[in-house]
Short mmCIF file of C-alpha atoms and ligand atoms in Angstrom, two decimals:
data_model
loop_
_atom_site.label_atom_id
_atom_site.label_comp_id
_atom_site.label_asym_id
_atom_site.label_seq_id
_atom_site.Cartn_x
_atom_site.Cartn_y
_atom_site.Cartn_z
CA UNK A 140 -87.96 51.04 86.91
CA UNK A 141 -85.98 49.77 89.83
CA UNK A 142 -88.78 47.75 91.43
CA UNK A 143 -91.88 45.78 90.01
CA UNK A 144 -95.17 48.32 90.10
CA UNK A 145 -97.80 46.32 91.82
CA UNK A 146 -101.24 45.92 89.42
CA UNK A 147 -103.94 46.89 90.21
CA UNK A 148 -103.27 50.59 90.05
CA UNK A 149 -105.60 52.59 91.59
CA UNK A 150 -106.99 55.76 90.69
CA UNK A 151 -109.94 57.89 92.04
CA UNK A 152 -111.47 61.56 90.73
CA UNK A 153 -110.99 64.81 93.17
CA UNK A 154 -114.08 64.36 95.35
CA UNK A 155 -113.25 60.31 95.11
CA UNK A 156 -116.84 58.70 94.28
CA UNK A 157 -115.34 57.65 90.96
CA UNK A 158 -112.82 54.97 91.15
CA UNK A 159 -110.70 52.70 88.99
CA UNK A 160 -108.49 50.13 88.95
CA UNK A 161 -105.78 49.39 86.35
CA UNK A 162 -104.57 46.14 85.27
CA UNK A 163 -101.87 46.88 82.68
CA UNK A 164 -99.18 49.74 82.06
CA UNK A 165 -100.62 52.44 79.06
CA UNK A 166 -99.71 51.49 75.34
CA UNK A 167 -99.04 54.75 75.21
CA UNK A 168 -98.52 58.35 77.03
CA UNK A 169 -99.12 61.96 75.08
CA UNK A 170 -99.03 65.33 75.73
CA UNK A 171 -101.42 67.10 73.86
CA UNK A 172 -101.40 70.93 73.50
CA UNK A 173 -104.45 71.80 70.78
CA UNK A 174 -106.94 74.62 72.33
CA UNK A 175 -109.45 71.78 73.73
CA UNK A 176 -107.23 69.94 75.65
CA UNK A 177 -106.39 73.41 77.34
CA UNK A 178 -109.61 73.89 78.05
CA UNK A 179 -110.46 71.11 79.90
CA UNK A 180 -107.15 70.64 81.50
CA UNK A 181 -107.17 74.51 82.38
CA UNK A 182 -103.56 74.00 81.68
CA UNK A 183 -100.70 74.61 78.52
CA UNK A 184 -101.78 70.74 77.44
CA UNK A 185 -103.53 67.34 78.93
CA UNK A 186 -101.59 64.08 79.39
CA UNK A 187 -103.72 60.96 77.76
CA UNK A 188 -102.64 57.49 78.99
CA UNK A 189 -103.71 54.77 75.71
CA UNK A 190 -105.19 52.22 77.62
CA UNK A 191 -106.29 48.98 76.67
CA UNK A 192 -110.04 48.85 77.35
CA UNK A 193 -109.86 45.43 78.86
CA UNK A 194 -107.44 46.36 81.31
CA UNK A 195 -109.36 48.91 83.74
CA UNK A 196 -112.29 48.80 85.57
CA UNK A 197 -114.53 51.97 86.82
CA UNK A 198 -116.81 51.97 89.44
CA UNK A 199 -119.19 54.91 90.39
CA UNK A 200 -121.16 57.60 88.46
CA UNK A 201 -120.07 59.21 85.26
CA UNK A 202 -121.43 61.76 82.84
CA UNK A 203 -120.87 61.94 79.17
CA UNK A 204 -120.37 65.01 77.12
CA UNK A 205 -120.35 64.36 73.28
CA UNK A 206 -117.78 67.07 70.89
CA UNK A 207 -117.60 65.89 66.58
CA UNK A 208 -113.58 66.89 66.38
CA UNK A 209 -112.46 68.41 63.06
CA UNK A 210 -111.48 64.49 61.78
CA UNK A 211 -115.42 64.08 61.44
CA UNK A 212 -114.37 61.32 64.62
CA UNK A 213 -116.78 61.63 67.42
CA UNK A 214 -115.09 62.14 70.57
CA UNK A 215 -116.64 60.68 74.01
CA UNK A 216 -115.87 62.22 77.12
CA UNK A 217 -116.35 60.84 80.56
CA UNK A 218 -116.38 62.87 83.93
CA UNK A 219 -117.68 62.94 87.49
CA UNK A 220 -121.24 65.08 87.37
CA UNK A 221 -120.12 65.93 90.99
CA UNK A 222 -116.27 67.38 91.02
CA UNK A 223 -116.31 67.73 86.83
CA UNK A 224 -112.60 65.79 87.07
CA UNK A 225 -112.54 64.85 83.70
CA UNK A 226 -111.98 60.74 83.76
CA UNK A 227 -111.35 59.00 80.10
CA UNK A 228 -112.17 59.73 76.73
CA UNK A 229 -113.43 57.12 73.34
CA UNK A 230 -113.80 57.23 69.86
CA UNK A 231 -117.69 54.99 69.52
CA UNK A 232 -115.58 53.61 66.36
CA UNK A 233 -112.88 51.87 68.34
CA UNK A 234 -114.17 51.04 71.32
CA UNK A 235 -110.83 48.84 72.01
CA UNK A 236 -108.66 51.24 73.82
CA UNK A 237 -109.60 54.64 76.42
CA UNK A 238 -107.95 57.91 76.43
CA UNK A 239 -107.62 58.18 80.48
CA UNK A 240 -107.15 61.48 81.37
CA UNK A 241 -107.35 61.23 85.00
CA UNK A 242 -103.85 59.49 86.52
CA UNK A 243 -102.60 57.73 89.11
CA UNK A 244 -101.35 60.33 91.66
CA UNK A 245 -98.72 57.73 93.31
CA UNK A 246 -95.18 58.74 93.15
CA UNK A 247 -94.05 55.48 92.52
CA UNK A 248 -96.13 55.19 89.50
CA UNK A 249 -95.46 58.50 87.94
CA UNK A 250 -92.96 57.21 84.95
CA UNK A 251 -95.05 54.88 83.68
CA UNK A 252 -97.83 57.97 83.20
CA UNK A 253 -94.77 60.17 81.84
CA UNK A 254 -95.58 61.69 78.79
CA UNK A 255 -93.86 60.26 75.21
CA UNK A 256 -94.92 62.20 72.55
CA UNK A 257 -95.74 65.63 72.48
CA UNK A 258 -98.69 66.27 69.70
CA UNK A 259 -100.67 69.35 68.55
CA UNK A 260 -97.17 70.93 69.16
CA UNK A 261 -98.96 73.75 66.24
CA UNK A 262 -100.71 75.04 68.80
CA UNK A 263 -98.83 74.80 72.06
CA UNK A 264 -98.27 78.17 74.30
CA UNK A 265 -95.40 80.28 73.69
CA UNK A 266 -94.49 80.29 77.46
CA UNK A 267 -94.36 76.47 77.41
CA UNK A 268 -90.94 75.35 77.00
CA UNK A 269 -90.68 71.19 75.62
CA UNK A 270 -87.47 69.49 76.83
CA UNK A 271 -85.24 69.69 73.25
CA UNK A 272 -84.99 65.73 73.42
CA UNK A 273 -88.77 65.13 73.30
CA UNK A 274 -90.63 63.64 70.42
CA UNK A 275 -93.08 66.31 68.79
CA UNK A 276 -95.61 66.29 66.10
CA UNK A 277 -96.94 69.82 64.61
CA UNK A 278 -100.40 68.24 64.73
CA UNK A 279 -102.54 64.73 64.89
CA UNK A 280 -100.43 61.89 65.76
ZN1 ZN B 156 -115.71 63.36 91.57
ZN1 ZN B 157 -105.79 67.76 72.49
#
């Protein structure tokens, strides 16, 4: 980047009565193209930001829906019971990171949200073309 992002980022759910702040940059950014992330992106494949559970901070309402993935892992996800944006997800078992799916919309944040990985590649739609120098992974990372 060109010029230092300012922390707190900000980020807020489509009807905007969930909020967060964010403290830190993600560990990590992945696209992920298996059949339930294009469900609940409505989209080819969702974009998870790793983030270090320490380092954001929600404030408003949030429902939890509960789905056992094939791993056996439990997977926890968060959303707003009154737009449905879906907001992070967590593993119970390792409660020290989030999986935010709902980003920053600033432009001058955008590359830090910009996806490094490509995973579940296995199952990714024909039509869906991955830049040839990404990183992909026929599956679980
Ligand atoms: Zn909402
Ligand atoms: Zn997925």
């Amino acid at each position: 980047m060109s010029f230092p992002i300012k922390f707190p980022i900000m980020g807020a759910c489509q009807c905007g009565q969930l909020t967060y702040q964010l403290f830190e940059k993600p560990k990590m950014v992945l696209a992920c193209h298996c059949t339930e992330c294009q469900k609940l992106a409505g989209s080819p494949f969702s974009v998870t930001a790793v983030i270090d559970t320490a380092a954001i901070k929600f404030s408003g309402e949030m429902k939890e829906w509960i789905r056992s993935a094939d791993s056996g892992n439990k997977n926890h996800a968060k959303f707003c019971p009154n737009c449905g944006t879906r907001i992070y997800h967590y593993n119970p078992a390792d409660m020290s990171t989030v999986k935010l799916k709902l980003k920053p919309i600033m432009p001058e944040v955008a590359e830090l949200f910009a996806p490094q990985v490509h995973v579940w590649v296995s199952e990714k739609l024909s039509w869906y073309k991955i830049p040839d120098d990404m990183k992909c992974i026929d599956k679980q990372p």
